[in-house]
Coordinates of C-alpha atoms and ligand atoms in Angstrom, one line a residue:
M273 CA -0.2 -0.2 0.2
N274 CA 1.7 3.4 -0.8
I275 CA -0.5 6.8 0.2
A276 CA 0.9 9.4 -1.6
V277 CA 0.4 12.3 1.7
E278 CA 2.6 14.3 2.6
T279 CA 4.2 13.6 5.9
Q280 CA 6.7 16.8 7.6
A281 CA 10.2 14.9 8.1
I282 CA 10.3 14.7 11.6
D283 CA 13.5 11.8 11.7
R284 CA 14.1 11.1 15.6
K285 CA 13.0 7.8 16.3
Q286 CA 17.1 6.9 16.6
D287 CA 16.2 9.9 20.0
F288 CA 14.1 6.4 21.7
P289 CA 15.9 3.7 23.2
G290 CA 11.9 2.0 23.9
L291 CA 11.3 1.5 20.1
V292 CA 13.1 -1.2 19.3
T293 CA 12.0 -4.6 20.0
D294 CA 14.1 -7.0 22.7
H295 CA 15.2 -9.0 19.2
G296 CA 16.3 -5.9 17.8
K297 CA 13.3 -5.1 15.0
P298 CA 11.7 -1.6 14.7
W299 CA 8.6 -1.6 17.1
H300 CA 5.8 0.3 15.6
Y301 CA 4.6 2.1 18.9
L302 CA 1.3 3.2 18.6
D303 CA 0.3 3.8 22.0
T304 CA 0.9 7.4 22.7
A305 CA -1.4 8.8 23.7
A306 CA -1.5 5.6 26.5
T307 CA 1.7 6.5 27.1
S308 CA 5.1 8.0 25.1
Q309 CA 7.8 6.2 25.0
K310 CA 11.1 8.7 26.4
P311 CA 14.2 9.9 24.5
Q312 CA 17.2 9.7 25.5
A313 CA 17.6 13.9 26.9
V314 CA 15.3 13.1 29.4
I315 CA 16.1 9.3 30.2
D316 CA 19.7 11.1 30.9
T317 CA 18.5 14.1 32.9
V318 CA 16.5 11.9 34.9
A319 CA 19.9 9.6 35.6
R320 CA 22.0 12.7 36.4
V321 CA 19.2 14.0 38.4
L322 CA 19.2 10.2 41.0
G323 CA 23.1 9.8 40.6
R324 CA 25.1 12.9 40.8
D325 CA 23.0 15.9 41.5
Y326 CA 21.0 13.8 44.4
A327 CA 19.6 15.5 46.9
T328 CA 16.4 16.7 48.5
V329 CA 14.3 20.7 47.9
H330 CA 13.1 23.4 50.0
R331 CA 15.4 22.1 53.5
G332 CA 18.4 21.5 53.2
V333 CA 21.0 24.4 54.3
Y334 CA 23.8 22.3 52.5
S335 CA 25.2 23.9 48.4
R336 CA 23.8 20.1 47.4
S337 CA 19.9 20.4 47.8
A338 CA 20.7 24.2 47.6
Q339 CA 21.0 23.5 43.9
M340 CA 18.6 21.1 43.3
T341 CA 15.9 23.7 44.5
L342 CA 17.3 25.8 42.2
G343 CA 16.5 23.0 39.5
Y344 CA 13.1 21.9 40.8
E345 CA 12.1 25.3 40.9
A346 CA 13.3 26.0 37.4
A347 CA 11.1 23.0 36.4
R348 CA 8.3 24.5 37.4
R349 CA 9.7 28.0 35.7
R350 CA 9.7 25.9 32.2
V351 CA 6.9 23.9 32.4
A352 CA 4.9 27.0 33.4
E353 CA 6.4 29.0 30.5
F354 CA 5.1 26.2 28.2
V355 CA 1.6 25.9 28.4
G356 CA 2.2 30.6 29.0
G357 CA 1.4 30.3 32.3
A358 CA 3.1 32.2 35.6
E359 CA 5.5 30.0 37.8
D360 CA 3.2 30.7 40.8
E361 CA 0.0 29.5 39.7
L362 CA 1.4 26.1 38.5
V363 CA 1.4 23.0 40.9
F364 CA 2.8 19.6 40.3
T365 CA 1.1 16.7 40.8
R366 CA 1.5 13.0 40.8
G367 CA -0.2 13.3 36.8
A368 CA -3.6 14.7 35.2
T369 CA -5.5 13.3 37.5
E370 CA -4.3 14.1 40.7
A371 CA -4.6 17.7 39.5
I372 CA -8.5 17.2 38.7
N373 CA -9.2 15.8 41.7
L374 CA -7.1 18.2 43.9
V375 CA -9.5 21.4 42.0
A376 CA -12.6 18.7 43.2
Q377 CA -11.0 19.1 46.7
S378 CA -10.5 21.8 47.2
W379 CA -11.5 24.5 45.3
G380 CA -14.8 22.5 44.7
A381 CA -15.7 21.6 47.9
A382 CA -14.8 25.3 49.0
N383 CA -17.3 26.5 45.8
L384 CA -19.8 24.6 45.3
R385 CA -23.5 24.2 47.0
A386 CA -25.9 21.6 47.2
G387 CA -28.0 22.5 43.7
D388 CA -25.3 24.1 41.7
R389 CA -23.8 22.2 38.5
I390 CA -20.9 20.9 37.1
L391 CA -20.8 20.9 32.8
L392 CA -19.2 17.6 31.4
S393 CA -19.8 15.9 27.9
Q394 CA -19.8 12.6 26.9
L395 CA -16.3 11.5 25.3
E396 CA -15.0 12.6 29.0
H397 CA -12.1 10.3 30.5
H398 CA -13.1 8.4 33.4
S399 CA -10.3 11.1 35.1
N400 CA -12.3 13.8 34.5
I401 CA -15.9 12.1 35.7
V402 CA -15.5 10.5 38.9
P403 CA -14.0 13.3 40.9
W404 CA -17.1 15.2 40.3
Q405 CA -18.9 12.5 41.1
L406 CA -17.1 12.0 43.9
L407 CA -17.3 16.0 44.8
A408 CA -21.3 15.8 43.7
A409 CA -21.9 13.2 46.5
R410 CA -20.2 15.3 49.2
T411 CA -21.5 18.5 48.2
G412 CA -25.2 18.2 46.1
A413 CA -24.0 19.2 43.5
L414 CA -25.2 17.6 40.2
I415 CA -23.6 16.8 36.9
D416 CA -24.5 17.1 33.4
V417 CA -23.4 15.5 30.1
C418 CA -23.2 17.7 26.9
P419 CA -23.7 15.4 24.1
I420 CA -21.3 15.2 21.4
T421 CA -21.6 15.9 17.3
G422 CA -21.4 12.8 15.0
D423 CA -18.2 13.1 13.6
G424 CA -17.3 13.5 17.8
R425 CA -16.6 17.0 18.9
I426 CA -17.7 18.6 22.1
D427 CA -21.2 19.7 20.5
L428 CA -21.0 23.3 22.2
D429 CA -24.0 24.5 20.3
A430 CA -25.4 21.9 23.1
A431 CA -23.6 23.3 25.6
E432 CA -25.2 26.7 25.1
K433 CA -28.5 25.7 25.5
M434 CA -27.8 23.5 28.9
L435 CA -25.8 25.9 30.8
T436 CA -27.2 28.0 33.5
R437 CA -26.5 30.6 36.4
D438 CA -27.0 26.9 38.6
H439 CA -23.3 26.0 36.5
K440 CA -20.3 26.4 38.7
L441 CA -18.1 24.6 36.5
V442 CA -17.7 23.2 32.6
S443 CA -15.3 20.6 32.4
F444 CA -14.0 19.1 29.3
A445 CA -11.1 17.9 27.5
H446 CA -9.1 19.4 24.9
V447 CA -9.1 16.3 23.0
S448 CA -10.6 13.9 23.3
N449 CA -8.1 10.5 23.5
V450 CA -10.2 8.2 22.4
L451 CA -11.5 9.9 19.1
G452 CA -8.8 12.9 18.9
S453 CA -11.4 15.9 18.2
T454 CA -10.0 18.8 19.1
L455 CA -12.2 21.3 21.6
D456 CA -13.0 24.9 20.4
A457 CA -11.9 25.7 23.6
R458 CA -12.1 29.8 23.1
R459 CA -15.6 29.5 22.4
A460 CA -16.0 26.8 25.8
A461 CA -14.5 29.5 28.0
D462 CA -16.6 32.2 26.3
L463 CA -19.7 29.8 26.8
A464 CA -18.5 28.9 30.5
H465 CA -17.7 32.9 31.5
A466 CA -20.5 33.9 30.3
V467 CA -22.8 31.8 33.2
G468 CA -20.4 32.8 35.7
A469 CA -18.6 29.6 35.9
K470 CA -15.3 27.9 35.6
L471 CA -13.7 26.3 32.4
L472 CA -11.0 23.4 33.1
L473 CA -9.8 22.4 30.2
D474 CA -7.9 18.3 30.1
G475 CA -5.1 18.8 28.4
C476 CA -3.2 15.4 28.8
Q477 CA -3.8 14.8 25.2
S478 CA -3.1 18.3 23.6
V479 CA -0.5 19.1 25.7
P480 CA 1.7 16.5 23.9
R481 CA 0.4 17.2 20.3
M482 CA -0.1 21.1 19.6
A483 CA 0.6 24.1 20.9
V484 CA -1.5 24.8 24.2
N485 CA -1.8 28.8 25.5
V486 CA -3.4 29.0 28.9
A487 CA -3.8 32.9 28.6
A488 CA -4.6 33.0 24.5
L489 CA -7.6 30.0 25.3
E490 CA -8.5 31.7 28.7
C491 CA -9.4 28.8 30.7
D492 CA -9.1 28.6 34.6
F493 CA -7.3 25.4 35.3
Y494 CA -6.1 23.4 32.5
V495 CA -4.2 19.9 33.3
F496 CA -1.7 17.3 31.9
S497 CA 0.8 14.8 32.5
S498 CA 4.7 14.8 32.0
H499 CA 4.6 10.6 30.9
K500 CA 2.5 11.7 27.8
L501 CA 5.0 14.0 26.9
Y502 CA 8.2 11.8 26.5
G503 CA 8.5 13.1 30.1
P504 CA 8.7 10.7 33.2
T505 CA 5.5 8.9 34.9
G506 CA 4.4 10.3 38.5
V507 CA 4.3 14.9 37.4
G508 CA 2.3 16.1 36.3
A509 CA 0.8 19.8 37.0
L510 CA -2.5 21.8 37.5
W511 CA -1.6 26.0 35.9
A512 CA -4.6 27.6 37.8
R513 CA -5.5 31.4 37.5
G514 CA -2.9 32.8 39.8
E515 CA -6.5 34.9 41.9
L516 CA -8.0 31.5 42.2
L517 CA -4.7 29.5 42.9
E518 CA -4.8 32.3 45.9
S519 CA -8.8 31.4 47.3
M520 CA -8.1 27.4 47.5
P521 CA -7.7 25.7 50.9
P522 CA -4.8 23.4 51.1
W523 CA -6.7 20.1 50.2
E524 CA -3.7 17.8 51.9
G525 CA -1.8 17.9 54.7
G526 CA 1.7 17.7 55.4
G527 CA 5.4 18.5 55.5
A528 CA 6.0 21.2 52.9
M529 CA 3.0 23.4 52.2
I530 CA 2.4 25.4 56.1
E531 CA 4.7 28.5 57.0
K532 CA 3.8 27.7 61.1
V533 CA 2.8 24.2 63.2
T534 CA 1.2 24.6 66.5
F535 CA -0.6 21.9 67.6
T536 CA -3.7 24.7 67.8
G537 CA -3.3 24.8 64.3
S538 CA -1.6 25.5 61.4
T539 CA -1.4 28.9 58.8
Y540 CA -0.2 27.4 55.2
A541 CA 2.5 28.3 52.6
P542 CA 1.4 30.6 49.5
P543 CA 0.5 28.8 46.1
P544 CA 2.1 26.9 44.7
Q545 CA 3.8 25.2 47.9
R546 CA 0.6 25.0 49.6
F547 CA -1.1 22.4 47.2
E548 CA 2.7 19.7 47.3
A549 CA 2.8 18.5 51.0
G550 CA 5.3 16.9 51.4
T551 CA 9.2 15.5 49.2
P552 CA 7.6 15.7 45.9
A553 CA 8.9 14.3 42.7
I554 CA 12.2 16.4 42.1
A555 CA 14.0 13.9 39.5
E556 CA 10.6 13.2 37.7
A557 CA 9.8 17.1 37.6
I558 CA 12.9 17.9 36.5
G559 CA 12.7 15.1 33.8
F560 CA 9.4 17.1 32.5
A561 CA 11.2 19.9 32.0
A562 CA 13.6 18.3 30.1
A563 CA 10.8 16.6 27.9
V564 CA 9.9 20.2 27.2
D565 CA 13.2 21.3 26.3
Y566 CA 13.3 18.7 23.7
V567 CA 9.6 18.6 22.4
E568 CA 10.2 22.9 22.0
A569 CA 13.4 22.1 20.2
I570 CA 11.9 20.5 17.7
G571 CA 8.6 22.9 17.8
M572 CA 5.5 22.1 18.6
E573 CA 3.6 23.3 15.4
E574 CA 5.7 20.7 13.4
I575 CA 4.6 18.3 16.2
A576 CA 1.0 18.4 15.2
A577 CA 1.5 19.3 11.8
H578 CA 3.6 15.7 11.7
E579 CA 1.1 13.9 13.5
Y580 CA -2.3 15.1 11.3
A581 CA -0.6 14.5 8.5
L582 CA 0.3 10.7 9.8
V583 CA -4.0 10.5 10.8
A584 CA -4.6 11.1 7.1
H585 CA -2.2 8.5 6.0
L586 CA -4.1 6.3 8.0
R587 CA -7.9 7.0 7.8
E588 CA -7.1 7.2 3.6
G589 CA -5.6 3.7 3.9
L590 CA -8.7 2.3 6.2
R591 CA -11.0 4.3 3.6
P592 CA -11.6 1.5 1.1
M593 CA -11.5 -1.6 3.4
N594 CA -15.4 -1.9 3.9
D595 CA -15.7 -3.9 7.0
I596 CA -13.9 -1.2 8.9
R597 CA -16.1 1.8 11.3
L598 CA -14.1 4.5 11.3
F599 CA -15.2 7.0 14.7
G600 CA -13.9 11.0 15.3
P601 CA -13.7 13.8 12.8
E602 CA -11.2 13.3 10.3
D603 CA -8.8 16.3 11.3
S604 CA -8.2 14.4 15.0
A605 CA -5.0 15.2 16.8
G606 CA -2.9 12.2 16.5
I607 CA -5.3 9.3 17.7
V608 CA -7.7 6.7 15.3
S609 CA -9.9 4.4 16.8
F610 CA -12.0 2.3 14.6
L611 CA -13.5 -1.4 14.2
I612 CA -13.3 -4.3 11.9
D613 CA -16.7 -6.4 11.8
G614 CA -16.3 -9.3 13.4
V615 CA -13.1 -8.6 15.0
H616 CA -12.8 -7.6 18.5
P617 CA -10.3 -4.7 19.1
H618 CA -8.9 -7.0 21.3
D619 CA -7.8 -10.5 18.9
L620 CA -7.1 -7.6 16.8
G621 CA -4.0 -5.9 19.3
T622 CA -3.0 -9.9 19.9
I623 CA -2.4 -10.3 16.3
L624 CA -0.6 -6.6 15.6
D625 CA 1.6 -7.9 18.6
E626 CA 3.0 -10.7 16.2
E627 CA 3.6 -8.5 14.2
N628 CA 6.1 -5.4 16.4
V629 CA 2.6 -2.9 15.6
A630 CA 1.7 -2.3 20.0
I631 CA -2.0 -0.4 19.3
R632 CA -4.1 -0.1 22.3
A633 CA -7.8 -2.2 22.7
G634 CA -10.6 -1.5 25.5
H635 CA -13.1 1.1 26.6
H636 CA -9.3 4.1 27.0
C637 CA -10.8 4.9 30.5
A638 CA -13.8 6.0 28.5
Q639 CA -16.9 4.1 29.6
P640 CA -19.7 6.8 29.1
L641 CA -18.6 7.4 25.6
M642 CA -18.3 3.8 24.4
D643 CA -22.0 2.7 26.1
H644 CA -22.8 6.1 23.9
L645 CA -21.8 4.8 20.5
G646 CA -22.4 1.2 21.3
I647 CA -20.0 -1.2 21.4
P648 CA -17.5 -2.2 24.3
A649 CA -14.5 -1.4 22.8
T650 CA -12.2 0.2 19.8
A651 CA -8.5 -0.1 18.9
R652 CA -7.1 3.0 18.8
A653 CA -3.8 3.5 16.5
S654 CA -2.2 7.0 18.0
F655 CA 1.2 9.1 17.1
G656 CA 4.1 10.3 18.5
L657 CA 6.3 13.1 17.3
Y658 CA 8.5 9.9 16.4
S659 CA 5.9 7.8 14.8
D660 CA 6.1 7.8 10.5
E661 CA 5.1 6.5 7.3
S662 CA 6.8 2.9 8.3
D663 CA 4.6 2.4 11.4
V664 CA 1.0 3.6 9.2
E665 CA 2.2 0.8 6.6
A666 CA 3.0 -1.4 9.5
L667 CA -0.7 -1.0 10.8
L668 CA -2.5 -1.2 7.5
R669 CA 0.1 -4.6 6.7
G670 CA -1.0 -5.9 10.0
I671 CA -4.9 -5.6 9.4
E672 CA -5.2 -6.6 6.3
R673 CA -3.4 -9.6 6.9
T674 CA -6.7 -9.6 10.2
R675 CA -9.1 -9.1 7.8
R676 CA -7.7 -12.7 6.0
I677 CA -7.3 -14.4 9.2
F678 CA -11.1 -13.2 9.7
G679 CA -12.4 -13.9 6.5
Ligands
LIG253 N1 -7.7 12.9 30.9 C1 -7.0 12.3 29.4 C2 -7.7 12.8 28.3 C3 -6.1 11.4 29.0 O1 -5.9 10.2 28.4 C4 -5.9 10.4 30.6 C5 -4.6 9.5 30.2 N2 -5.2 8.4 29.6 C6 -5.4 11.3 31.8 C7 -6.8 12.1 31.7 C8 -5.4 10.4 33.2 O2 -4.2 11.0 32.8 P1 -2.3 10.6 34.0 O3 -3.0 9.7 34.0 O4 -1.7 10.5 33.5 O5 -3.4 10.6 35.0

């Protein structure tokens, strides 16, 4: 199969030691939406921090610790700048999931009352559903679900009709992890703000594949994970508007988040420290910033164009196969979900694995979306900056083989 679609050339496979099999063959890794492979530059940074640079942050009077504190705070500045935010507006969390739970338990518990409403969408990841259900159970707030359009976008016309002054929060995925559809985030912000609600954007899938600027988007909260952006696991970020973060109570107590502790009561550090109890993920945060350096050197616009071209290539290759159902819009960002008639996605995934092609098969932590589509699972191929046409061709060959096996 040879399909002529212009791909922006990013040729970086050699930077990623994970992209070969145990037998030294190319590994066609198409599960980057779950987690990305790591470039050597990030691996080297983490190894250096855990090795010759290692010490704790924020407490030591000795110079190694002071150096480490500078490194950790520089990482915060780097990650904040990357999404257009200020350093004191960026909280390091364990990941996007923890960032959403932080907003729910701190801002949400302080601001939502019985009868207030939260607007989510049909395509959200469980991480952007369950924390709000826990909050709703605690406060008596109610959750509404915005429908999606036929091609898998959050239906903002419907959102406009649904929103009322009772809505205190709108929380949407910036890019869907199943469908790859991109939200018109600016319009979502305008709609939320028109009724006095805040907008949280789940940036897990957008931050790795497009340029993001929280000021331009005019959102109130933005969350993302390092491990999907070519950085280490165990660290992620919450960006929140300065005045919001300032007004939020702590959600976890411990060392490093306090000003003064006595048995009659404690006072708390200003943000972002107020939200970082305990020893942080030091090496991981510095590795996160190294990942930001790595992708910025390539360019987020270039990465976006590269992934759009690969999506177009894959969709064109699948379209002539009339037993394939494709989900999501034509211009999906780096992610393509599909089904082959009569073939369970798990069987496809197993056959592809024999060909050194790794895709994801399942509900992708989006069971309400699967229920809406009337299916239990999809097969999902997702690209990264290191993906290229050889990966698309290997996937298409594997799909053709699977169709032959299943007759
Ligand atoms: N939201 C979306 C859209 C995601 O794709 C994911 C990860 N699959 C998450 C939230 C949760 O991210 P993490 O597991 O890194 O906390």
